[in-house]
């Protein structure tokens, strides 16, 4: 499969890179041996025998949750160990809200110094990879999304990250949300519509209606979105339609009362494109629609607010932009429960860095930021907002108007997305330029 060949190539590249740097094999990240007698100190956890991700040597794919000795350590045990290792804990995060954790974490755990670097997703991953290649590892924890499987299939087998699943906290998280990583919270994107133009509710209930045309051939909606080909989360969503082609075809028939006609031409690609695939057909038709690319989410929903019933608009933006409804008085609302599904459920996840100088401190912080043993640590507080859904069943969500189950998103199947993602990106780019 393409994903396995790609992962194998990545592993070979990593090996050659390590050799060229003259870097010795990375030692497992185990705590420093305490000075006190063993009976007075917690035992160092054993290194996991099988990491998560894909092993290109054996062809094995290993999924979470993964349990090791770290999984059963308490906050108190980890804190005691953290004070005996490098007490600076470096977190590379894609959310600026992580900065708000520094002071309360240090107050709860005196003697530890939390250092948060606010980066974009590419920077988080590239910096961690460079540090691993050179042996100059600074990061202890990474916080980022894995929307197309690249982290799961590449970063574990390259030895950049390693799994950490705290067993007591994971007992409050659905196991399906632990398959690829340990989650901080979930998010998703919505199509927004103008509530003044449509006072009776959302004007669509299907993805096919988004690109619908009027009787005279004009487009029913003005469409606003970020450039999907440059947004991995959005492109993964479109890739998922190819994997759910039967559902896409069934929904087309539900909406229009007839079978879907396939019009795309796959002859220009040097890779195999599935024939008569409703997801591919949707990708083709969407690329040919008239749309305006806007990089800022606030401007996307503003375009919907400024639209009218005579010239209606839809915009694809992150769930959190609904806050403009109250803060700025925008006439906007989510389109929910679109068929065959509303969106992919993307999780912001936490990863322990392999070779960290603060392995116990890193895991203590991961426990803290996801609520701690009793969900009372306060770590989740900065991320509690409309459009973020913490996944613990013992967390009371007072911000969101609906649960994730009520909105119609599905879990992201990173296996299936990773296998076709490069091809989907090529199809999007090529067809977008055929307009």
Short mmCIF file of C-alpha atoms in Angstrom, two decimals:
data_model
loop_
_atom_site.label_atom_id
_atom_site.label_comp_id
_atom_site.label_asym_id
_atom_site.label_seq_id
_atom_site.Cartn_x
_atom_site.Cartn_y
_atom_site.Cartn_z
CA UNK A 1 0.00 0.00 0.00
CA UNK A 2 1.11 3.54 -0.69
CA UNK A 3 1.06 4.53 2.95
CA UNK A 4 3.39 1.70 3.88
CA UNK A 5 5.80 2.41 1.04
CA UNK A 6 5.81 6.07 2.05
CA UNK A 7 6.40 5.22 5.69
CA UNK A 8 9.23 2.89 4.69
CA UNK A 9 10.87 5.61 2.62
CA UNK A 10 10.56 8.01 5.54
CA UNK A 11 12.20 5.49 7.84
CA UNK A 12 15.10 5.00 5.40
CA UNK A 13 15.54 8.75 5.11
CA UNK A 14 15.65 9.04 8.89
CA UNK A 15 18.27 6.29 9.19
CA UNK A 16 20.48 7.92 6.57
CA UNK A 17 20.03 11.29 8.25
CA UNK A 18 21.06 9.91 11.61
CA UNK A 19 24.09 8.26 10.07
CA UNK A 20 25.16 11.46 8.32
CA UNK A 21 24.94 13.35 11.59
CA UNK A 22 27.06 10.77 13.37
CA UNK A 23 24.35 10.54 16.03
CA UNK A 24 24.35 7.54 18.31
CA UNK A 25 21.20 5.53 18.83
CA UNK A 26 18.78 7.34 21.12
CA UNK A 27 18.65 5.94 24.60
CA UNK A 28 15.17 5.18 25.96
CA UNK A 29 13.65 8.06 27.91
CA UNK A 30 13.73 6.69 31.45
CA UNK A 31 14.01 8.72 34.61
CA UNK A 32 17.35 9.28 36.27
CA UNK A 33 18.04 6.80 39.05
CA UNK A 34 17.01 8.41 42.37
CA UNK A 35 19.67 8.91 45.02
CA UNK A 36 17.45 7.60 47.80
CA UNK A 37 16.93 3.86 48.43
CA UNK A 38 14.62 2.08 45.98
CA UNK A 39 12.08 1.49 48.69
CA UNK A 40 11.59 5.26 49.07
CA UNK A 41 11.41 6.17 45.38
CA UNK A 42 9.04 5.06 42.61
CA UNK A 43 10.52 2.56 40.19
CA UNK A 44 11.48 3.75 36.73
CA UNK A 45 8.97 2.59 34.10
CA UNK A 46 10.15 0.11 31.52
CA UNK A 47 10.49 1.20 27.90
CA UNK A 48 7.49 0.16 25.74
CA UNK A 49 8.19 -2.99 23.73
CA UNK A 50 5.95 -1.96 20.83
CA UNK A 51 5.36 1.67 19.92
CA UNK A 52 2.26 3.04 18.29
CA UNK A 53 2.20 3.61 14.56
CA UNK A 54 3.48 1.62 11.63
CA UNK A 55 6.61 -0.54 11.69
CA UNK A 56 8.00 -0.66 8.12
CA UNK A 57 10.27 -3.60 8.99
CA UNK A 58 7.55 -5.97 10.16
CA UNK A 59 4.53 -4.33 8.52
CA UNK A 60 2.85 -4.17 11.92
CA UNK A 61 0.36 -1.41 12.72
CA UNK A 62 -0.12 -0.82 16.44
CA UNK A 63 -2.98 1.24 17.82
CA UNK A 64 -3.80 2.81 21.15
CA UNK A 65 -4.47 2.83 23.92
CA UNK A 66 -1.03 1.55 24.84
CA UNK A 67 -0.26 0.67 28.45
CA UNK A 68 3.14 0.65 30.08
CA UNK A 69 4.47 1.37 33.58
CA UNK A 70 4.17 5.11 32.98
CA UNK A 71 0.43 4.62 32.48
CA UNK A 72 -0.19 3.67 36.09
CA UNK A 73 1.97 6.27 37.80
CA UNK A 74 0.19 8.86 39.94
CA UNK A 75 0.67 12.61 39.86
CA UNK A 76 2.56 12.39 43.14
CA UNK A 77 4.96 9.75 41.86
CA UNK A 78 5.63 11.66 38.65
CA UNK A 79 6.15 14.92 40.54
CA UNK A 80 8.67 13.29 42.85
CA UNK A 81 10.59 11.95 39.87
CA UNK A 82 10.30 15.20 37.92
CA UNK A 83 12.10 17.10 40.67
CA UNK A 84 15.11 14.78 40.24
CA UNK A 85 15.45 15.27 36.48
CA UNK A 86 15.69 18.41 34.34
CA UNK A 87 13.00 20.56 35.97
CA UNK A 88 12.41 22.66 32.83
CA UNK A 89 9.52 21.17 30.84
CA UNK A 90 9.36 22.44 27.25
CA UNK A 91 6.04 22.24 25.44
CA UNK A 92 5.74 22.93 21.71
CA UNK A 93 2.08 23.86 21.17
CA UNK A 94 -0.12 24.94 18.29
CA UNK A 95 -2.61 26.62 20.60
CA UNK A 96 -1.70 29.97 22.13
CA UNK A 97 -4.04 29.07 25.00
CA UNK A 98 -1.37 26.66 26.20
CA UNK A 99 0.58 29.71 27.43
CA UNK A 100 -2.09 30.18 30.09
CA UNK A 101 -1.04 26.90 31.69
CA UNK A 102 2.43 28.09 32.71
CA UNK A 103 1.62 29.93 35.92
CA UNK A 104 -1.04 27.60 37.39
CA UNK A 105 1.05 24.50 36.62
CA UNK A 106 4.11 25.98 38.33
CA UNK A 107 2.00 26.99 41.32
CA UNK A 108 0.64 23.45 41.63
CA UNK A 109 4.08 21.90 41.21
CA UNK A 110 6.73 24.16 42.83
CA UNK A 111 10.23 23.59 41.56
CA UNK A 112 9.15 22.83 37.99
CA UNK A 113 9.49 25.36 35.19
CA UNK A 114 6.98 25.11 32.33
CA UNK A 115 8.13 26.71 29.08
CA UNK A 116 5.55 26.90 26.28
CA UNK A 117 6.47 27.72 22.69
CA UNK A 118 3.51 28.91 20.59
CA UNK A 119 4.09 27.52 17.07
CA UNK A 120 2.11 26.45 14.05
CA UNK A 121 1.61 22.76 13.35
CA UNK A 122 4.41 22.46 10.80
CA UNK A 123 6.86 24.15 13.16
CA UNK A 124 5.97 21.88 16.07
CA UNK A 125 6.70 18.80 13.99
CA UNK A 126 9.70 20.07 12.03
CA UNK A 127 11.47 21.40 15.15
CA UNK A 128 10.93 18.11 16.95
CA UNK A 129 12.28 16.19 13.95
CA UNK A 130 15.39 18.38 13.63
CA UNK A 131 16.09 18.04 17.35
CA UNK A 132 15.80 14.27 17.06
CA UNK A 133 18.13 14.15 14.04
CA UNK A 134 20.81 16.28 15.67
CA UNK A 135 20.51 14.81 19.15
CA UNK A 136 19.87 18.25 20.63
CA UNK A 137 16.46 17.53 22.07
CA UNK A 138 14.76 20.43 23.82
CA UNK A 139 11.07 19.59 23.51
CA UNK A 140 9.43 17.35 26.11
CA UNK A 141 5.80 17.53 24.97
CA UNK A 142 4.21 18.21 21.57
CA UNK A 143 0.64 19.44 21.15
CA UNK A 144 -0.73 19.30 17.62
CA UNK A 145 -3.29 17.65 15.34
CA UNK A 146 -2.77 14.60 13.18
CA UNK A 147 -5.40 14.99 10.49
CA UNK A 148 -3.91 12.91 7.66
CA UNK A 149 -1.96 10.21 9.53
CA UNK A 150 1.51 11.64 8.99
CA UNK A 151 2.28 11.83 12.72
CA UNK A 152 0.98 8.35 13.48
CA UNK A 153 2.64 6.61 10.54
CA UNK A 154 5.93 8.52 10.50
CA UNK A 155 6.86 10.12 13.81
CA UNK A 156 6.51 7.06 16.03
CA UNK A 157 8.58 4.76 13.82
CA UNK A 158 11.25 7.44 13.43
CA UNK A 159 11.63 7.53 17.22
CA UNK A 160 10.64 11.20 17.50
CA UNK A 161 7.68 10.62 19.82
CA UNK A 162 6.52 7.83 22.08
CA UNK A 163 3.12 6.85 23.44
CA UNK A 164 1.78 7.92 26.80
CA UNK A 165 -1.69 6.91 27.94
CA UNK A 166 -2.55 7.57 31.62
CA UNK A 167 -4.82 4.66 32.43
CA UNK A 168 -7.03 6.38 35.02
CA UNK A 169 -7.79 9.34 32.76
CA UNK A 170 -8.24 7.14 29.68
CA UNK A 171 -10.98 5.25 31.51
CA UNK A 172 -13.05 8.43 31.01
CA UNK A 173 -12.38 8.66 27.25
CA UNK A 174 -14.05 6.53 24.59
CA UNK A 175 -11.49 4.03 23.32
CA UNK A 176 -12.20 5.02 19.73
CA UNK A 177 -10.72 8.43 20.49
CA UNK A 178 -7.49 6.83 21.78
CA UNK A 179 -6.67 4.83 18.66
CA UNK A 180 -4.07 7.17 17.14
CA UNK A 181 -3.09 9.48 20.00
CA UNK A 182 -3.90 10.77 23.45
CA UNK A 183 -6.39 13.65 22.97
CA UNK A 184 -6.55 17.06 24.60
CA UNK A 185 -9.87 18.01 23.00
CA UNK A 186 -11.77 17.61 19.74
CA UNK A 187 -12.80 20.19 17.17
CA UNK A 188 -14.43 20.32 13.76
CA UNK A 189 -15.31 22.68 10.95
CA UNK A 190 -18.81 23.74 9.92
CA UNK A 191 -20.46 25.36 6.95
CA UNK A 192 -21.98 28.64 8.17
CA UNK A 193 -25.18 30.18 6.80
CA UNK A 194 -26.89 33.56 7.27
CA UNK A 195 -29.73 33.32 9.80
CA UNK A 196 -31.39 36.51 8.54
CA UNK A 197 -31.54 35.16 5.00
CA UNK A 198 -32.80 31.80 6.32
CA UNK A 199 -34.82 32.49 9.50
CA UNK A 200 -36.45 29.05 9.37
CA UNK A 201 -33.16 27.20 9.65
CA UNK A 202 -30.25 25.94 7.59
CA UNK A 203 -30.89 25.84 3.84
CA UNK A 204 -29.04 22.57 3.18
CA UNK A 205 -28.86 19.08 4.64
CA UNK A 206 -26.41 17.52 2.16
CA UNK A 207 -22.89 18.20 0.94
CA UNK A 208 -24.20 17.94 -2.61
CA UNK A 209 -26.45 20.95 -2.10
CA UNK A 210 -23.44 23.13 -1.30
CA UNK A 211 -22.38 23.01 -4.96
CA UNK A 212 -25.91 22.98 -6.34
CA UNK A 213 -26.83 25.11 -9.35
CA UNK A 214 -30.00 27.02 -10.14
CA UNK A 215 -32.18 26.25 -13.16
CA UNK A 216 -30.34 28.90 -15.18
CA UNK A 217 -26.96 27.30 -14.47
CA UNK A 218 -25.80 29.84 -11.94
CA UNK A 219 -24.43 28.71 -8.61
CA UNK A 220 -26.98 28.56 -5.79
CA UNK A 221 -24.54 29.79 -3.12
CA UNK A 222 -21.51 32.01 -3.03
CA UNK A 223 -18.84 29.84 -1.42
CA UNK A 224 -16.11 31.07 0.90
CA UNK A 225 -13.37 28.90 2.34
CA UNK A 226 -9.68 28.67 3.00
CA UNK A 227 -7.69 27.18 0.13
CA UNK A 228 -8.59 23.57 0.83
CA UNK A 229 -5.52 22.15 -0.88
CA UNK A 230 -3.32 24.03 1.58
CA UNK A 231 -5.36 23.06 4.66
CA UNK A 232 -4.58 19.46 5.61
CA UNK A 233 -7.64 19.13 7.85
CA UNK A 234 -10.01 20.24 5.09
CA UNK A 235 -8.29 18.19 2.39
CA UNK A 236 -8.49 15.14 4.66
CA UNK A 237 -12.24 15.72 4.91
CA UNK A 238 -12.55 15.67 1.11
CA UNK A 239 -10.34 12.58 0.99
CA UNK A 240 -12.72 10.88 3.41
CA UNK A 241 -15.55 11.27 0.88
CA UNK A 242 -13.59 9.00 -1.47
CA UNK A 243 -13.36 6.38 1.27
CA UNK A 244 -17.10 6.78 1.91
CA UNK A 245 -18.07 6.76 -1.77
CA UNK A 246 -21.10 4.48 -1.35
CA UNK A 247 -22.56 6.81 1.28
CA UNK A 248 -21.93 9.82 -0.97
CA UNK A 249 -23.69 8.11 -3.87
CA UNK A 250 -26.65 7.09 -1.70
CA UNK A 251 -27.05 10.64 -0.44
CA UNK A 252 -27.01 12.05 -3.96
CA UNK A 253 -29.90 9.73 -4.83
CA UNK A 254 -31.72 10.74 -1.64
CA UNK A 255 -31.49 14.42 -2.55
CA UNK A 256 -32.14 14.26 -6.30
CA UNK A 257 -34.06 11.03 -6.75
CA UNK A 258 -31.70 9.63 -9.36
CA UNK A 259 -28.34 7.94 -9.61
CA UNK A 260 -25.20 10.05 -9.71
CA UNK A 261 -23.68 10.65 -13.13
CA UNK A 262 -19.89 10.40 -13.19
CA UNK A 263 -18.17 13.14 -15.19
CA UNK A 264 -14.57 13.27 -13.97
CA UNK A 265 -11.61 12.40 -16.19
CA UNK A 266 -8.83 10.57 -14.36
CA UNK A 267 -6.60 10.03 -17.39
CA UNK A 268 -4.23 12.91 -16.58
CA UNK A 269 -2.89 11.37 -13.37
CA UNK A 270 0.08 9.02 -13.12
CA UNK A 271 -1.60 7.09 -10.31
CA UNK A 272 -4.73 4.98 -10.17
CA UNK A 273 -7.92 6.94 -9.54
CA UNK A 274 -10.92 4.77 -8.62
CA UNK A 275 -13.63 4.60 -11.29
CA UNK A 276 -17.21 5.68 -10.60
CA UNK A 277 -16.35 6.90 -7.13
CA UNK A 278 -18.85 9.41 -5.72
CA UNK A 279 -16.19 11.01 -3.53
CA UNK A 280 -13.91 11.63 -6.49
CA UNK A 281 -16.86 13.01 -8.43
CA UNK A 282 -17.61 15.39 -5.56
CA UNK A 283 -13.99 16.51 -5.43
CA UNK A 284 -14.07 17.22 -9.18
CA UNK A 285 -17.33 19.16 -9.04
CA UNK A 286 -16.28 21.15 -6.00
CA UNK A 287 -13.02 22.25 -7.62
CA UNK A 288 -15.02 23.57 -10.58
CA UNK A 289 -17.37 25.64 -8.42
CA UNK A 290 -16.84 29.36 -8.04
CA UNK A 291 -15.40 30.07 -4.61
CA UNK A 292 -13.46 32.76 -2.82
CA UNK A 293 -10.46 31.78 -0.73
CA UNK A 294 -10.00 33.75 2.50
CA UNK A 295 -7.28 32.85 4.96
CA UNK A 296 -8.83 34.45 8.06
CA UNK A 297 -11.71 32.66 9.78
CA UNK A 298 -13.28 35.87 11.09
CA UNK A 299 -13.41 37.25 7.55
CA UNK A 300 -14.99 34.02 6.32
CA UNK A 301 -17.94 34.28 8.67
CA UNK A 302 -18.16 38.03 8.03
CA UNK A 303 -18.75 37.23 4.36
CA UNK A 304 -21.71 35.08 5.39
CA UNK A 305 -23.02 37.81 7.69
CA UNK A 306 -22.88 40.31 4.80
CA UNK A 307 -24.68 38.00 2.39
CA UNK A 308 -28.38 38.31 1.54
CA UNK A 309 -31.29 36.09 0.63
CA UNK A 310 -30.94 37.17 -2.99
CA UNK A 311 -27.23 36.36 -2.99
CA UNK A 312 -26.85 33.72 -0.27
CA UNK A 313 -23.46 32.52 0.90
CA UNK A 314 -21.95 29.61 2.77
CA UNK A 315 -18.52 29.56 4.40
CA UNK A 316 -16.45 26.67 5.73
CA UNK A 317 -14.74 27.69 8.96
CA UNK A 318 -13.76 26.32 12.35
CA UNK A 319 -16.51 25.78 14.91
CA UNK A 320 -15.15 28.44 17.24
CA UNK A 321 -15.98 31.24 14.81
CA UNK A 322 -19.59 30.96 15.98
CA UNK A 323 -18.50 33.24 18.84
CA UNK A 324 -18.79 36.14 16.38
CA UNK A 325 -22.53 35.60 16.68
CA UNK A 326 -22.56 37.16 20.15
CA UNK A 327 -19.33 39.15 20.21
CA UNK A 328 -19.89 40.97 16.90
CA UNK A 329 -23.59 40.46 16.31
CA UNK A 330 -23.12 38.38 13.18
CA UNK A 331 -26.16 36.66 11.65
CA UNK A 332 -24.47 33.27 11.43
CA UNK A 333 -25.16 29.70 12.46
CA UNK A 334 -23.72 26.22 11.88
CA UNK A 335 -25.12 23.85 9.30
CA UNK A 336 -25.34 20.62 11.30
CA UNK A 337 -26.01 16.97 10.50
CA UNK A 338 -25.20 17.27 6.82
CA UNK A 339 -25.40 13.95 5.00
CA UNK A 340 -23.68 11.59 4.71
CA UNK A 341 -21.84 13.16 7.70
CA UNK A 342 -21.20 16.67 8.85
CA UNK A 343 -17.42 16.69 9.27
CA UNK A 344 -14.40 14.78 10.49
CA UNK A 345 -13.74 14.89 14.19
CA UNK A 346 -10.22 16.25 14.59
CA UNK A 347 -8.41 15.93 17.90
CA UNK A 348 -5.73 18.16 19.32
CA UNK A 349 -3.37 15.59 20.79
CA UNK A 350 -0.44 15.39 23.19
CA UNK A 351 2.74 13.46 22.48
CA UNK A 352 5.68 12.65 24.75
CA UNK A 353 8.99 13.37 23.04
CA UNK A 354 11.44 10.47 22.83
CA UNK A 355 14.82 11.21 24.39
CA UNK A 356 13.37 13.95 26.59
CA UNK A 357 15.43 15.19 29.52
CA UNK A 358 12.21 15.44 31.55
CA UNK A 359 10.21 12.28 30.82
CA UNK A 360 8.42 12.24 34.17
CA UNK A 361 7.79 15.98 34.06
CA UNK A 362 6.43 15.68 30.53
CA UNK A 363 3.95 13.03 31.59
CA UNK A 364 3.00 14.95 34.71
CA UNK A 365 2.18 17.95 32.52
CA UNK A 366 0.17 15.82 30.07
CA UNK A 367 -1.90 14.54 32.97
CA UNK A 368 -2.33 18.05 34.35
CA UNK A 369 -3.41 19.68 31.10
CA UNK A 370 -6.05 17.00 30.46
CA UNK A 371 -7.65 17.45 33.87
CA UNK A 372 -5.68 15.18 36.16
CA UNK A 373 -7.02 12.09 37.88
CA UNK A 374 -10.28 13.72 39.02
CA UNK A 375 -10.73 16.26 36.18
CA UNK A 376 -10.14 19.05 38.71
CA UNK A 377 -6.57 20.13 37.92
CA UNK A 378 -7.75 23.16 35.98
CA UNK A 379 -5.60 22.28 32.98
CA UNK A 380 -8.56 22.09 30.61
CA UNK A 381 -9.82 25.54 31.57
CA UNK A 382 -7.96 27.55 28.88
CA UNK A 383 -9.38 25.27 26.17
CA UNK A 384 -12.96 25.38 27.40
CA UNK A 385 -14.76 27.42 24.74
CA UNK A 386 -17.38 27.11 22.05
CA UNK A 387 -16.00 24.91 19.31
CA UNK A 388 -13.75 22.82 21.56
CA UNK A 389 -15.09 19.57 22.98
CA UNK A 390 -13.04 17.90 25.77
CA UNK A 391 -13.53 14.15 25.41
CA UNK A 392 -13.64 13.09 29.07
CA UNK A 393 -17.02 11.75 30.16
CA UNK A 394 -16.56 13.33 33.59
CA UNK A 395 -16.06 16.82 32.17
CA UNK A 396 -19.07 19.14 32.28
CA UNK A 397 -19.20 21.08 29.00
CA UNK A 398 -21.10 24.32 29.66
CA UNK A 399 -19.86 26.19 26.59
CA UNK A 400 -21.11 24.23 23.59
CA UNK A 401 -24.77 24.27 22.57
CA UNK A 402 -24.71 20.60 21.56
CA UNK A 403 -22.71 17.44 22.12
CA UNK A 404 -20.50 16.04 19.40
CA UNK A 405 -22.92 13.17 18.89
CA UNK A 406 -25.70 15.65 18.09
CA UNK A 407 -23.76 17.49 15.37
CA UNK A 408 -23.09 14.66 12.93
CA UNK A 409 -19.28 14.41 12.73
CA UNK A 410 -17.50 11.07 12.41
CA UNK A 411 -14.12 9.92 13.69
CA UNK A 412 -11.16 10.46 11.41
CA UNK A 413 -9.95 7.15 9.94
CA UNK A 414 -6.26 8.04 9.64
CA UNK A 415 -5.43 4.67 8.06
CA UNK A 416 -7.68 5.29 5.09
CA UNK A 417 -6.83 9.00 4.79
CA UNK A 418 -3.07 8.43 4.88
CA UNK A 419 -3.28 5.87 2.08
CA UNK A 420 -4.78 8.32 -0.42
CA UNK A 421 -3.90 11.78 0.90
CA UNK A 422 -1.05 12.57 -1.55
CA UNK A 423 -3.22 11.55 -4.51
CA UNK A 424 -6.14 13.62 -3.32
CA UNK A 425 -3.86 16.63 -2.95
CA UNK A 426 -2.66 16.16 -6.53
CA UNK A 427 -6.21 15.80 -7.85
CA UNK A 428 -7.35 18.92 -6.02
CA UNK A 429 -4.48 21.04 -7.31
CA UNK A 430 -4.75 19.83 -10.91
CA UNK A 431 -8.52 20.11 -11.17
CA UNK A 432 -8.62 23.48 -9.44
CA UNK A 433 -6.40 24.81 -12.23
CA UNK A 434 -8.70 23.44 -14.94
CA UNK A 435 -11.41 26.02 -14.28
#
